[in-house]
PDB file of C-alpha atoms in Angstrom:
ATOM      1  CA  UNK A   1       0.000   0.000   0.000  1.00 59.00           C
ATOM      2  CA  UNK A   2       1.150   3.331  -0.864  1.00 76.00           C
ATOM      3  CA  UNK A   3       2.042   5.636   1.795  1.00 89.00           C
ATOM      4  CA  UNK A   4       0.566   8.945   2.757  1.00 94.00           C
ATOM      5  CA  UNK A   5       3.690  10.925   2.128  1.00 93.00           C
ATOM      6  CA  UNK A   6       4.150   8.986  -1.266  1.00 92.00           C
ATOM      7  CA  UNK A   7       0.677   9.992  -2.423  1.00 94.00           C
ATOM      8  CA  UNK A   8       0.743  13.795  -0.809  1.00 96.00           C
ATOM      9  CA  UNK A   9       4.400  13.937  -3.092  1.00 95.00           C
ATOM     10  CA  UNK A  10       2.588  12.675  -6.264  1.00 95.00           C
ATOM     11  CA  UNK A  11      -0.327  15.168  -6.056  1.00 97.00           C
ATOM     12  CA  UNK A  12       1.909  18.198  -5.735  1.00 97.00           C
ATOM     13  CA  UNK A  13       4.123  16.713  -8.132  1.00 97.00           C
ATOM     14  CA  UNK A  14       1.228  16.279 -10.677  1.00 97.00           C
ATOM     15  CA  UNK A  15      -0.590  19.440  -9.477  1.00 98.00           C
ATOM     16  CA  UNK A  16       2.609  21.589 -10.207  1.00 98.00           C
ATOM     17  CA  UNK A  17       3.581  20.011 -13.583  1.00 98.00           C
ATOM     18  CA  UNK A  18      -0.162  20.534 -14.617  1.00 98.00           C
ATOM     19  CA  UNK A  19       0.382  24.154 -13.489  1.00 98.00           C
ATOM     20  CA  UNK A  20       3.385  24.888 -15.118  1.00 97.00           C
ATOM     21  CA  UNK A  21       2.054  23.181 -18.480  1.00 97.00           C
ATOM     22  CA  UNK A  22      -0.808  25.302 -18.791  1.00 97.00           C
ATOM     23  CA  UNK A  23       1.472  28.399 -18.071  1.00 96.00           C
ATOM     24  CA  UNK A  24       3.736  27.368 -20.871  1.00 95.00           C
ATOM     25  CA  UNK A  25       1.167  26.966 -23.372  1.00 95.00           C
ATOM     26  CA  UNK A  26      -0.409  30.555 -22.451  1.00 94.00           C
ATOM     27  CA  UNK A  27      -3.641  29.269 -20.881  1.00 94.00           C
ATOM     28  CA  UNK A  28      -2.931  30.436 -17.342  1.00 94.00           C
ATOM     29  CA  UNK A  29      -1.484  33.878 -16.169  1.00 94.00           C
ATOM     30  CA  UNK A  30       1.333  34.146 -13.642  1.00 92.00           C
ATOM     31  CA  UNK A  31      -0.195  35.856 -11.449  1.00 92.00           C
ATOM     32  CA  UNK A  32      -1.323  34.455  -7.401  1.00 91.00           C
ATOM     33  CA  UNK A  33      -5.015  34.819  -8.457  1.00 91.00           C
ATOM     34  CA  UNK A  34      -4.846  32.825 -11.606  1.00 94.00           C
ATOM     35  CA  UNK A  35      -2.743  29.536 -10.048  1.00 94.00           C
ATOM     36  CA  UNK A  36      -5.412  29.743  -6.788  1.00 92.00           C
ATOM     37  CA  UNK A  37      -8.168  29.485  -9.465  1.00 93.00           C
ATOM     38  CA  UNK A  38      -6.535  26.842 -11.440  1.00 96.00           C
ATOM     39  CA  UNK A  39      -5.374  24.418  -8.603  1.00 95.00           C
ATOM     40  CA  UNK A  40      -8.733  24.707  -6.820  1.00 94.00           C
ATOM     41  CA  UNK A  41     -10.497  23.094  -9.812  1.00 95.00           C
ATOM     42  CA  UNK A  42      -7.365  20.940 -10.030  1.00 97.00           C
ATOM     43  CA  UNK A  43      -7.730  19.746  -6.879  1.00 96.00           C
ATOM     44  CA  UNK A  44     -11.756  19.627  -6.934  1.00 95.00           C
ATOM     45  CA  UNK A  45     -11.618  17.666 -10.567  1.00 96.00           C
ATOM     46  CA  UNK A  46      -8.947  15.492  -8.663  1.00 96.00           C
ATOM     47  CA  UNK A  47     -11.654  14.231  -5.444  1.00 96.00           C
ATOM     48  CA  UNK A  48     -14.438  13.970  -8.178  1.00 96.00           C
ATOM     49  CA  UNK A  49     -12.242  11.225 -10.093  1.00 94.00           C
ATOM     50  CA  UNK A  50     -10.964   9.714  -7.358  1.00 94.00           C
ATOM     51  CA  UNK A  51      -7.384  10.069  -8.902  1.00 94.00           C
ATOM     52  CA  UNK A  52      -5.324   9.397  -5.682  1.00 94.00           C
ATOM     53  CA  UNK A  53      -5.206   7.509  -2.712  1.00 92.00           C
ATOM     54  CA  UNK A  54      -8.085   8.099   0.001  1.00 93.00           C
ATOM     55  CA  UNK A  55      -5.480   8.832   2.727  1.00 94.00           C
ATOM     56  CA  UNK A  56      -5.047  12.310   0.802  1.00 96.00           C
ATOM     57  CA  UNK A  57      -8.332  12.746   0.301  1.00 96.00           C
ATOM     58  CA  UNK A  58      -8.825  15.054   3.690  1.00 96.00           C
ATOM     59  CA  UNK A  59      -5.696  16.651   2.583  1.00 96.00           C
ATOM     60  CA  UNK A  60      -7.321  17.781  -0.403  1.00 96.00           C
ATOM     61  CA  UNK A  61     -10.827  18.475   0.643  1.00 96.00           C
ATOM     62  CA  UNK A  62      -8.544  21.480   3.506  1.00 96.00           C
ATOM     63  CA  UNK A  63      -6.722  22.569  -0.161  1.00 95.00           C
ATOM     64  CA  UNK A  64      -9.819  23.200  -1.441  1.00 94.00           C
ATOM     65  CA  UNK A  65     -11.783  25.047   0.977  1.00 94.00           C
ATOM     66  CA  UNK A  66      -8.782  27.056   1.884  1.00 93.00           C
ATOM     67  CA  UNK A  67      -8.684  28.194  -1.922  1.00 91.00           C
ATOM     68  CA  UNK A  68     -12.656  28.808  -2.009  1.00 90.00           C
ATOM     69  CA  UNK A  69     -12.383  30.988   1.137  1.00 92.00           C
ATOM     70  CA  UNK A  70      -9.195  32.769   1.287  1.00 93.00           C
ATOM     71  CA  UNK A  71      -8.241  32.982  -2.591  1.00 87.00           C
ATOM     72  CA  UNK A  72      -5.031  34.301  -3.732  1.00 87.00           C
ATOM     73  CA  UNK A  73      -3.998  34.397   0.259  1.00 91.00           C
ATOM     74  CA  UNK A  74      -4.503  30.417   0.121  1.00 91.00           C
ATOM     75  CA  UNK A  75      -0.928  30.399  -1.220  1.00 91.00           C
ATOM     76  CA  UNK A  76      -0.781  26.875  -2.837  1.00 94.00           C
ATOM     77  CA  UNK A  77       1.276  27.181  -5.284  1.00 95.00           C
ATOM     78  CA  UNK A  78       3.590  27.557  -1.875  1.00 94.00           C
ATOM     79  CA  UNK A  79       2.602  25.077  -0.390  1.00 95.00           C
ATOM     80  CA  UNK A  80       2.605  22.757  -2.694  1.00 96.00           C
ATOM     81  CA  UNK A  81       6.402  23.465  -3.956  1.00 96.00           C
ATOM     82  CA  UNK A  82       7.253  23.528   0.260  1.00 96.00           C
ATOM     83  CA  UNK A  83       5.630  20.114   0.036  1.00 96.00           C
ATOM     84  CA  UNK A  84       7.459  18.775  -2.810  1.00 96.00           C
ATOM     85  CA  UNK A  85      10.640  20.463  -1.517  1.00 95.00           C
ATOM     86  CA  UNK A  86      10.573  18.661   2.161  1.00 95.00           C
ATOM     87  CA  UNK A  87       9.575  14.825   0.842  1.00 95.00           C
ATOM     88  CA  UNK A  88      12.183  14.923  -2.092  1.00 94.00           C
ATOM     89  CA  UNK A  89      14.709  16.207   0.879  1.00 94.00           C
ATOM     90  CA  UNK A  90      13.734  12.851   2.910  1.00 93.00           C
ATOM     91  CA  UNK A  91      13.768  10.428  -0.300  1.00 93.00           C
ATOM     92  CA  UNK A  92      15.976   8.775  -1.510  1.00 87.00           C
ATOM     93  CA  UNK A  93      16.889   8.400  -5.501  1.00 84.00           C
ATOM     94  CA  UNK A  94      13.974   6.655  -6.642  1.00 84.00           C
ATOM     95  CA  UNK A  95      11.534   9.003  -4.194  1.00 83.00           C
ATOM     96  CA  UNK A  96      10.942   6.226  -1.878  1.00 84.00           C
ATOM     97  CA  UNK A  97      11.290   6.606   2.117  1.00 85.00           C
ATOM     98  CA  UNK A  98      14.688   5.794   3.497  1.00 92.00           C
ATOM     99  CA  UNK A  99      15.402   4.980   7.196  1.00 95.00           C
ATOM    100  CA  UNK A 100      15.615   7.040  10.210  1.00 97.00           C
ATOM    101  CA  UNK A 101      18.590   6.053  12.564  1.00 98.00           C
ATOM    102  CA  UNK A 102      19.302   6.915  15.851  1.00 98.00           C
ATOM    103  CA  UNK A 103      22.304   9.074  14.831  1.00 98.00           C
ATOM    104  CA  UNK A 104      20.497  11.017  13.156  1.00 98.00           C
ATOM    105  CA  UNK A 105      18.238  12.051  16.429  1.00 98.00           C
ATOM    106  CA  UNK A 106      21.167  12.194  18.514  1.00 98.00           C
ATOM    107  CA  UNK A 107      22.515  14.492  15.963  1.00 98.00           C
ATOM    108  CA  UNK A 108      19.633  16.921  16.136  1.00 98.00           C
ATOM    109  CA  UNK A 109      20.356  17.018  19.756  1.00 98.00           C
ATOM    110  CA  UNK A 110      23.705  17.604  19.551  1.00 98.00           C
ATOM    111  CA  UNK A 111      23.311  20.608  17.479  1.00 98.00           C
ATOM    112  CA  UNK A 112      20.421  21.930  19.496  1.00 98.00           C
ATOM    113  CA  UNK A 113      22.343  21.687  22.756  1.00 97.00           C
ATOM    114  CA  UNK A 114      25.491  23.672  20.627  1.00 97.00           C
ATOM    115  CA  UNK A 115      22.784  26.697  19.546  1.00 96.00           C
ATOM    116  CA  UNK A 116      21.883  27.063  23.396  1.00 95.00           C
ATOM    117  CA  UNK A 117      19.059  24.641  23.623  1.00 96.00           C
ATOM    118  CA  UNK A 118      18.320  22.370  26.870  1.00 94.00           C
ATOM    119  CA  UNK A 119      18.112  19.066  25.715  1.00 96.00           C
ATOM    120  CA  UNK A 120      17.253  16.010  27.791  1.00 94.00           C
ATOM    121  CA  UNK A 121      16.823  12.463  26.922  1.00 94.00           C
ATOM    122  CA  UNK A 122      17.353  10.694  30.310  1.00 92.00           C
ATOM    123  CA  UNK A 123      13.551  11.310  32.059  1.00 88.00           C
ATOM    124  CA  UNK A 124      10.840   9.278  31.393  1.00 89.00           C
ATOM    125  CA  UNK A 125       7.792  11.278  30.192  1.00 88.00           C
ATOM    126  CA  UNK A 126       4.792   9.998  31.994  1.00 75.00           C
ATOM    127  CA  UNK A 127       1.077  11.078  32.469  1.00 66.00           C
ATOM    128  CA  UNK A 128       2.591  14.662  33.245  1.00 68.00           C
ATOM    129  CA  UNK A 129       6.682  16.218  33.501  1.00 70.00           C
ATOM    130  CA  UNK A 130       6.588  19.656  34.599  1.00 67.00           C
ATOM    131  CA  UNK A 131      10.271  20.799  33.499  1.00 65.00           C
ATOM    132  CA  UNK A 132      11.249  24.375  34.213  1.00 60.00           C
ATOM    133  CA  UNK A 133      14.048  25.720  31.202  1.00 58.00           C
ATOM    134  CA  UNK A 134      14.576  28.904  32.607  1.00 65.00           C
ATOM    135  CA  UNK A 135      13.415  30.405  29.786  1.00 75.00           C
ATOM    136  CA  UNK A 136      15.880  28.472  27.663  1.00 87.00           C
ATOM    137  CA  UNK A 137      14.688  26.926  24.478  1.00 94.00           C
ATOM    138  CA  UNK A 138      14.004  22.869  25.463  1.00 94.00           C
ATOM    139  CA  UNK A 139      13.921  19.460  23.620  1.00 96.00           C
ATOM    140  CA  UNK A 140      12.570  16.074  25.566  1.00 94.00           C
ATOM    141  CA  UNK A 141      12.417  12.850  24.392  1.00 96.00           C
ATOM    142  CA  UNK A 142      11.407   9.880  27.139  1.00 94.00           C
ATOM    143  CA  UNK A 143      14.711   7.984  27.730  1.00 95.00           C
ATOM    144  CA  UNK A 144      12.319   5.104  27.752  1.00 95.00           C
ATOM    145  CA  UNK A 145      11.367   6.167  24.419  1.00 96.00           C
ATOM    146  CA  UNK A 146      14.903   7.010  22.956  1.00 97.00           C
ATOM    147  CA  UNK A 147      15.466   3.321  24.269  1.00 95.00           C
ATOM    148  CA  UNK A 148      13.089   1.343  22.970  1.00 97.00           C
ATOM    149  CA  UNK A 149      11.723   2.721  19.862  1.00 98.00           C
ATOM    150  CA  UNK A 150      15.047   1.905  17.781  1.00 98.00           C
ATOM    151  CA  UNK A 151      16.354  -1.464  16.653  1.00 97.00           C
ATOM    152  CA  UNK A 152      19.734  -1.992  15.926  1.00 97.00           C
ATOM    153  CA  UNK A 153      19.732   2.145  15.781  1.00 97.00           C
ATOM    154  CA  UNK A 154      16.654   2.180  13.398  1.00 98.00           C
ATOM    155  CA  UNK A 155      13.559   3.906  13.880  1.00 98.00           C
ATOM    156  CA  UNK A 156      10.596   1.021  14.387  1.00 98.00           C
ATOM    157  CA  UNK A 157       8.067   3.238  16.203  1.00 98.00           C
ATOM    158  CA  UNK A 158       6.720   6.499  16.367  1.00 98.00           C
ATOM    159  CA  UNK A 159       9.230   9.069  18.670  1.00 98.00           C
ATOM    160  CA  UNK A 160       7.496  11.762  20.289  1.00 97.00           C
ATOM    161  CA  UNK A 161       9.787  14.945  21.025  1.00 97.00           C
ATOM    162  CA  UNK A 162       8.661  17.817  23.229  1.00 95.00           C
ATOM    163  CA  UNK A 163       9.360  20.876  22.088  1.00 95.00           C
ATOM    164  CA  UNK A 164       9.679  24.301  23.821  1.00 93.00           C
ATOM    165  CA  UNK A 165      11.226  27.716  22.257  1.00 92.00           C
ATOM    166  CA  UNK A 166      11.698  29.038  18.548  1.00 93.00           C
ATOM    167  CA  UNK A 167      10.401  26.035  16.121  1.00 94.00           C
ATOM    168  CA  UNK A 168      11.418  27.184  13.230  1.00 94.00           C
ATOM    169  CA  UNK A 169      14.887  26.865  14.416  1.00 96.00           C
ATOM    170  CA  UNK A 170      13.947  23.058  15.695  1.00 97.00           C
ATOM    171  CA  UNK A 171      12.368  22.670  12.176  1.00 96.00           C
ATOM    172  CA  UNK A 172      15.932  23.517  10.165  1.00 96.00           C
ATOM    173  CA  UNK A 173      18.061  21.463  12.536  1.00 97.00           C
ATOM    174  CA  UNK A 174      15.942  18.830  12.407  1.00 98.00           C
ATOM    175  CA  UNK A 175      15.575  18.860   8.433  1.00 97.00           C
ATOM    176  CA  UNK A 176      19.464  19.516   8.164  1.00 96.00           C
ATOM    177  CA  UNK A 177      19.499  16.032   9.494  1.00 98.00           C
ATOM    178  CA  UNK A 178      16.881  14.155   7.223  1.00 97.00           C
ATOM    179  CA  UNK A 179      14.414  14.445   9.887  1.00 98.00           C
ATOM    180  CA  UNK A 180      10.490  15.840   9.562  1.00 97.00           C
ATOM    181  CA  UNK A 181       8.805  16.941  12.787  1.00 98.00           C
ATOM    182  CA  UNK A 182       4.632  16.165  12.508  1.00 97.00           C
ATOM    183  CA  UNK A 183       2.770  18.173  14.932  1.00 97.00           C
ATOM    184  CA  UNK A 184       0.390  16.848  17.369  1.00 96.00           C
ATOM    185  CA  UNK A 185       0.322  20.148  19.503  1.00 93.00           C
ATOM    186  CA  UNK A 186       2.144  22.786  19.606  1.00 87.00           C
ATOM    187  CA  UNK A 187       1.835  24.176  23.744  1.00 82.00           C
ATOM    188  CA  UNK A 188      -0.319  21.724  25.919  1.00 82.00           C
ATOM    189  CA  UNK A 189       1.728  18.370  25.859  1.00 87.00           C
ATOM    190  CA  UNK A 190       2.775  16.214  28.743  1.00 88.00           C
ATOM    191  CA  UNK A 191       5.474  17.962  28.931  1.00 89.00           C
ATOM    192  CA  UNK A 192       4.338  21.565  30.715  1.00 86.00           C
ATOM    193  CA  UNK A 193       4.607  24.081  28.804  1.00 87.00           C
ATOM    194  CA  UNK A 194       5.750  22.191  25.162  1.00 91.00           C
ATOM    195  CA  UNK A 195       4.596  21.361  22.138  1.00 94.00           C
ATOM    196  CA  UNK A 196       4.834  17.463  21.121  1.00 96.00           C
ATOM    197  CA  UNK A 197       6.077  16.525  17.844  1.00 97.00           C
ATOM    198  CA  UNK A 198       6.640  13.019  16.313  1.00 98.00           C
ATOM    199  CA  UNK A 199       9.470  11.727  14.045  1.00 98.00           C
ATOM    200  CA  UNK A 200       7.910   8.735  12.482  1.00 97.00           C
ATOM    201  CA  UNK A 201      10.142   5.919  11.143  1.00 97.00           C
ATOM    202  CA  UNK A 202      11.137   6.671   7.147  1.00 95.00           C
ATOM    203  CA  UNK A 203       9.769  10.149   8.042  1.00 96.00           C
ATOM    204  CA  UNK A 204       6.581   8.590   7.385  1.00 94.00           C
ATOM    205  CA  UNK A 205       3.836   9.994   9.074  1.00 94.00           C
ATOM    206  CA  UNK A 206      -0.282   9.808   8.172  1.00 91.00           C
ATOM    207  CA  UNK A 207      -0.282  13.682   7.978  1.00 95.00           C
ATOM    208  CA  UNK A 208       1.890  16.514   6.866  1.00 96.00           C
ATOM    209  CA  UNK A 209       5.099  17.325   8.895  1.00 97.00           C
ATOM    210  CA  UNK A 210       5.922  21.222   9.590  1.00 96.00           C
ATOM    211  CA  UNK A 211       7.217  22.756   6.598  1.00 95.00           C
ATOM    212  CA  UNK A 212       9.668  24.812   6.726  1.00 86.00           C
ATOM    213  CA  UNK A 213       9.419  28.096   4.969  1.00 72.00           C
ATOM    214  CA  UNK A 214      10.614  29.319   1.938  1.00 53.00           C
TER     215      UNK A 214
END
């Protein structure tokens, strides 16, 4: 079975090329307005024919609202090449999902703890961790977690990493290292006062991960 992020890259693959073919031959002008118009009915002539998997069909059903109700402001066209930018990042030659390794984590936490961060990965995350960082941007993963959830240093399960301080600076470390974050919240957590955010093995998660902008 194909996986989400396999069939989110293939629509904004095809949804792109589409684009970019119909502003070659003249049909659509360059403009914001124009590509919102064109990739809402792209995307509402894609749910009609039931072109792609149904694990992208939410995913498209948000594209198309958002392009209904906010228009030219709906940015797709961004999205969609932030989309396409972040998965072909994580892929590997033939655009299939590669594995995540424990190095790679322990990477990310290196270089977070060398730009100032706190970083722990020796408590054990229950029901509820209240962890004061002084202010000081934090990372937490469960020691239980950072334990258990690799196999011979590979990813098999889901790791959950709490998150407190300037994201977008999480995001780029964590992408420098072939890694996608997937929100599940971004304050409450069990963690007080931090977001949680999953790294799923081959970066493979049933959802979008956090893009990082352009």
């Amino acid at each position: 079975m194909t996986s989400f992020s396999t069939s989110v890259h293939q629509v904004v693959s095809d949804a792109l090329a589409d684009l970019n073919e119909a502003q070659t031959k003249g049909k659509i002008p360059k403009n914001p307005l124009s590509e919102t118009h064109f990739l809402a009915a792209w995307t509402t002539n894609a749910i009609k024919k039931k072109r792609y998997e149904s694990d992208v069909l939410p995913t498209l059903t948000i594209w198309q609202r958002k392009a209904r109700s906010l228009g030219k402001n709906a940015a797709l066209v961004t999205t969609f090449a932030a989309i396409k930018r972040t998965y072909e990042h994580v892929f590997d030659e033939s655009l299939s999902a590669k594995p995540v390794y424990k190095t790679q984590v322990s990477a990310l936490c290196e270089q977070l703890i060398a730009q100032q961060w706190m970083v722990n990965t020796d408590l054990v995350v229950g029901e509820k961790l209240n962890r004061h960082s002084g202010g000081q941007a934090s990372l937490i993963i469960c020691t239980e977690q950072f334990e258990s959830h690799f196999e011979d240093g590979l990813l098999v399960k889901p790791l959950s990493l709490y998150i407190r301080g300037d994201i977008p600076e999480a995001l780029a470390a964590a992408y420098q290292h072939t890694l996608l974050l997937h929100k599940v919240t971004d304050y409450k957590s069990k963690v007080k006062y931090h977001g949680e955010y999953i790294i799923y093995p081959e970066n493979s998660g049933e959802f979008l991960p956090e893009l990082l902008e352009a």
